[in-house]
Every structure is written in structure tokens, then in C-alpha cells.
PDB file of C-alpha atoms in Angstrom:
ATOM      1  CA  MET A  20      86.643 103.277  57.134  1.00 51.00           C
ATOM      2  CA  ARG A  21      88.256 101.390  55.079  1.00 60.00           C
ATOM      3  CA  MET A  22      86.818  97.602  54.666  1.00 61.00           C
ATOM      4  CA  TYR A  23      89.296  95.161  53.698  1.00 66.00           C
ATOM      5  CA  CYS A  24      88.870  93.699  49.930  1.00 73.00           C
ATOM      6  CA  PRO A  25      88.855  90.067  49.049  1.00 72.00           C
ATOM      7  CA  SER A  26      92.435  89.139  47.804  1.00 76.00           C
ATOM      8  CA  PRO A  27      92.499  86.983  44.908  1.00 83.00           C
ATOM      9  CA  HIS A  28      95.364  84.873  46.517  1.00 79.00           C
ATOM     10  CA  LEU A  29      94.077  83.767  49.237  1.00 75.00           C
ATOM     11  CA  ALA A  30      91.504  80.557  49.406  1.00 80.00           C
ATOM     12  CA  ASP A  31      87.466  82.129  49.666  1.00 81.00           C
ATOM     13  CA  ALA A  32      87.097  80.658  53.111  1.00 79.00           C
ATOM     14  CA  ILE A  33      89.826  82.941  54.316  1.00 76.00           C
ATOM     15  CA  ASN A  34      88.621  86.008  52.708  1.00 72.00           C
ATOM     16  CA  CYS A  35      85.371  85.129  54.150  1.00 77.00           C
ATOM     17  CA  SER A  36      87.160  84.641  57.849  1.00 74.00           C
ATOM     18  CA  ILE A  37      88.865  88.179  57.143  1.00 73.00           C
ATOM     19  CA  VAL A  38      85.377  89.921  55.949  1.00 74.00           C
ATOM     20  CA  LYS A  39      82.912  87.843  59.137  1.00 74.00           C
ATOM     21  CA  SER A  40      85.636  89.513  61.528  1.00 71.00           C
ATOM     22  CA  GLU A  41      85.830  93.244  60.013  1.00 71.00           C
ATOM     23  CA  ILE A  42      81.932  92.938  60.192  1.00 73.00           C
ATOM     24  CA  GLU A  43      81.749  91.402  63.374  1.00 73.00           C
ATOM     25  CA  GLY A  44      83.895  94.514  65.471  1.00 74.00           C
ATOM     26  CA  GLY A  45      87.664  94.304  64.130  1.00 85.00           C
ATOM     27  CA  VAL A  46      89.718  97.463  64.295  1.00 90.00           C
ATOM     28  CA  ASN A  47      93.041  97.477  62.123  1.00 89.00           C
ATOM     29  CA  LEU A  48      95.079 100.059  64.831  1.00 93.00           C
ATOM     30  CA  ASN A  49      96.534 101.907  61.079  1.00 91.00           C
ATOM     31  CA  HIS A  50      92.998 103.429  61.002  1.00 89.00           C
ATOM     32  CA  LEU A  51      92.877 105.098  64.826  1.00 91.00           C
ATOM     33  CA  PRO A  52      94.222 108.194  66.381  1.00 91.00           C
ATOM     34  CA  PRO A  53      97.224 107.723  69.165  1.00 92.00           C
ATOM     35  CA  ASP A  54      95.789 107.633  72.177  1.00 93.00           C
ATOM     36  CA  THR A  55      92.855 105.586  71.209  1.00 94.00           C
ATOM     37  CA  VAL A  56      91.614 103.346  73.917  1.00 96.00           C
ATOM     38  CA  LEU A  57      90.449  99.466  73.117  1.00 96.00           C
ATOM     39  CA  ASP A  58      88.800  97.297  76.203  1.00 97.00           C
ATOM     40  CA  VAL A  59      89.105  94.137  74.059  1.00 97.00           C
ATOM     41  CA  GLN A  60      87.688  91.029  75.978  1.00 97.00           C
ATOM     42  CA  THR A  61      89.073  87.780  75.647  1.00 97.00           C
ATOM     43  CA  LEU A  62      87.592  84.050  76.234  1.00 96.00           C
ATOM     44  CA  ASN A  63      89.951  84.756  79.021  1.00 96.00           C
ATOM     45  CA  ARG A  64      90.781  88.287  80.075  1.00 96.00           C
ATOM     46  CA  TRP A  65      90.072  91.541  79.830  1.00 97.00           C
ATOM     47  CA  TYR A  66      92.755  93.805  78.205  1.00 98.00           C
ATOM     48  CA  THR A  67      93.290  97.518  77.767  1.00 97.00           C
ATOM     49  CA  ILE A  68      95.240  98.494  74.757  1.00 97.00           C
ATOM     50  CA  VAL A  69      96.332 101.876  74.192  1.00 97.00           C
ATOM     51  CA  HIS A  70      97.158 102.874  70.612  1.00 96.00           C
ATOM     52  CA  LYS A  71     100.235 104.540  70.133  1.00 97.00           C
ATOM     53  CA  GLY A  72     101.165 103.864  66.704  1.00 93.00           C
ATOM     54  CA  SER A  73     103.738 102.731  64.827  1.00 93.00           C
ATOM     55  CA  GLY A  74     102.386  98.661  65.755  1.00 93.00           C
ATOM     56  CA  GLN A  75     103.299 100.337  69.390  1.00 97.00           C
ATOM     57  CA  ALA A  76     100.891  99.916  72.062  1.00 97.00           C
ATOM     58  CA  LEU A  77     100.242  99.996  76.192  1.00 98.00           C
ATOM     59  CA  ILE A  78      98.575  96.845  77.348  1.00 98.00           C
ATOM     60  CA  SER A  79      97.491  95.512  80.438  1.00 97.00           C
ATOM     61  CA  GLY A  80      94.871  92.572  81.405  1.00 96.00           C
ATOM     62  CA  HIS A  81      97.243  89.592  82.052  1.00 94.00           C
ATOM     63  CA  PRO A  82      98.622  88.916  85.563  1.00 94.00           C
ATOM     64  CA  LEU A  83     101.768  87.674  84.750  1.00 92.00           C
ATOM     65  CA  PHE A  84     102.648  89.074  81.244  1.00 91.00           C
ATOM     66  CA  CYS A  85     101.044  92.938  81.336  1.00 94.00           C
ATOM     67  CA  PRO A  86      99.079  93.588  85.356  1.00 95.00           C
ATOM     68  CA  GLU A  87     100.381  97.125  84.677  1.00 96.00           C
ATOM     69  CA  PRO A  88     100.653  98.956  81.486  1.00 97.00           C
ATOM     70  CA  VAL A  89     103.792  97.477  79.229  1.00 97.00           C
ATOM     71  CA  LEU A  90     104.788  99.013  75.988  1.00 98.00           C
ATOM     72  CA  VAL A  91     104.141  95.960  73.458  1.00 98.00           C
ATOM     73  CA  ASP A  92     104.319  95.570  69.398  1.00 98.00           C
ATOM     74  CA  ILE A  93     101.156  94.320  68.256  1.00 97.00           C
ATOM     75  CA  HIS A  94     102.212  92.106  65.605  1.00 97.00           C
ATOM     76  CA  GLY A  95      98.203  92.024  64.310  1.00 96.00           C
ATOM     77  CA  SER A  96      95.764  88.887  65.019  1.00 94.00           C
ATOM     78  CA  THR A  97      95.828  85.177  63.739  1.00 92.00           C
ATOM     79  CA  TRP A  98      93.375  82.173  63.806  1.00 85.00           C
ATOM     80  CA  GLY A  99      95.733  80.369  66.052  1.00 78.00           C
ATOM     81  CA  GLY A 100      97.704  79.048  62.726  1.00 77.00           C
ATOM     82  CA  SER A 101     100.644  81.266  60.973  1.00 79.00           C
ATOM     83  CA  MET A 102      98.631  83.655  59.278  1.00 83.00           C
ATOM     84  CA  LEU A 103      98.554  87.072  60.980  1.00 90.00           C
ATOM     85  CA  MET A 104      96.566  89.952  60.473  1.00 87.00           C
ATOM     86  CA  LYS A 105      98.915  92.073  60.806  1.00 92.00           C
ATOM     87  CA  SER A 106      98.233  95.683  63.166  1.00 93.00           C
ATOM     88  CA  PHE A 107      94.520  94.091  63.582  1.00 92.00           C
ATOM     89  CA  ILE A 108      92.328  93.406  66.298  1.00 94.00           C
ATOM     90  CA  GLY A 109      89.644  91.084  65.345  1.00 92.00           C
ATOM     91  CA  ARG A 110      86.461  89.327  66.924  1.00 91.00           C
ATOM     92  CA  GLY A 111      87.262  85.520  66.556  1.00 90.00           C
ATOM     93  CA  MET A 112      90.353  85.652  66.572  1.00 92.00           C
ATOM     94  CA  ARG A 113      94.056  85.679  69.096  1.00 95.00           C
ATOM     95  CA  LEU A 114      95.796  88.810  69.026  1.00 97.00           C
ATOM     96  CA  GLU A 115      99.960  89.111  69.236  1.00 97.00           C
ATOM     97  CA  PHE A 116     102.102  90.685  70.398  1.00 97.00           C
ATOM     98  CA  ARG A 117     105.649  90.857  71.435  1.00 97.00           C
ATOM     99  CA  GLN A 118     106.933  91.964  74.647  1.00 95.00           C
ATOM    100  CA  PRO A 119     109.660  94.423  75.963  1.00 95.00           C
ATOM    101  CA  ASP A 120     111.550  90.787  76.511  1.00 95.00           C
ATOM    102  CA  GLY A 121     111.023  89.270  73.108  1.00 95.00           C
ATOM    103  CA  ALA A 122     108.766  87.188  73.976  1.00 95.00           C
ATOM    104  CA  THR A 123     105.543  86.348  71.707  1.00 95.00           C
ATOM    105  CA  ILE A 124     102.121  86.323  73.420  1.00 95.00           C
ATOM    106  CA  THR A 125      98.803  85.278  71.383  1.00 96.00           C
ATOM    107  CA  THR A 126      95.657  85.449  73.378  1.00 96.00           C
ATOM    108  CA  SER A 127      92.894  82.905  73.996  1.00 96.00           C
ATOM    109  CA  ARG A 128      90.010  84.137  70.983  1.00 95.00           C
ATOM    110  CA  ILE A 129      88.397  87.096  71.207  1.00 95.00           C
ATOM    111  CA  LEU A 130      85.117  88.097  72.150  1.00 95.00           C
ATOM    112  CA  GLU A 131      84.435  91.837  72.486  1.00 95.00           C
ATOM    113  CA  ILE A 132      86.123  94.705  71.388  1.00 95.00           C
ATOM    114  CA  GLN A 133      85.098  98.208  72.257  1.00 94.00           C
ATOM    115  CA  GLU A 134      86.608 101.626  71.549  1.00 90.00           C
ATOM    116  CA  ARG A 135      86.768 104.633  73.803  1.00 83.00           C
ATOM    117  CA  ALA A 136      87.430 107.855  72.666  1.00 64.00           C
ATOM    118  CA  PRO A 137      91.257 109.475  73.050  1.00 58.00           C
ATOM    119  CA  ARG A 138      91.876 110.881  76.602  1.00 61.00           C
ATOM    120  CA  ARG A 139      91.148 114.602  76.113  1.00 63.00           C
ATOM    121  CA  ARG A 140      93.993 116.674  78.079  1.00 60.00           C
ATOM    122  CA  ALA A 141      93.392 118.744  80.296  1.00 58.00           C
ATOM    123  CA  ALA A 142      94.316 122.862  79.442  1.00 54.00           C
TER     124      ALA A 142
END
């Protein structure tokens, strides 16, 4: 797994927060094989995310927005401002994704991320 390389164009506090989020269990979707399952606990909910590649995922866990798995575009994670870490899901951050109807959802703060291996298909 490649770790974040601090950018000279960002403030030290931002670089530090990015590294801290990775160390504490952040996941870059670009480094995961398709069908990897992530269990993501936020301050308010548990989400199940099935990575489909190309920035898309099946997500479920919210009673209004995704009670059943819905194919969404995962934008990435934010600390609540305008800065977005594209294709990254980070502890202490908020997940941002776009629903099929075009609405953008930002979750509460992520507390835990657990990765499950892709399910094997029966032969």
C-alpha cells in the first residue's frame, strides 16, 4: 500500500491530518480490488460499501438514502470543508458520495473502517 506523500502546496496542519487519517485506518479506493467490502461506522450509522471500481460502490446503511444497496459515485472524504480527498475514506473524516438522483450526501464523522476480502463465487 502506498502512503500519502506530503504536498509542499498544502499547509503542514493539512498534511499532518491526511497522514494521521491514513495511519488510523484510512482506505484509498484506488488501491482496492473490485468487490472489496468495507464496513464503515460513522458517528450516527453503520454503512456497508462494496467497491465496484472507477469511483463507484454499492452502499447501504442509511434508512432514507440507502436502506438497500444503491450504486453511487464515491467522491472521497472531507473534514467538513471544501477540501476533498478524492477516492479516500478516512477515519475522523466525513464520507461524501453522490446518489443516482444527483444528490450529494456527506456522512457524519467516520469512527471505524473495517475491510473484508472479496467474496469468492462458487464454481
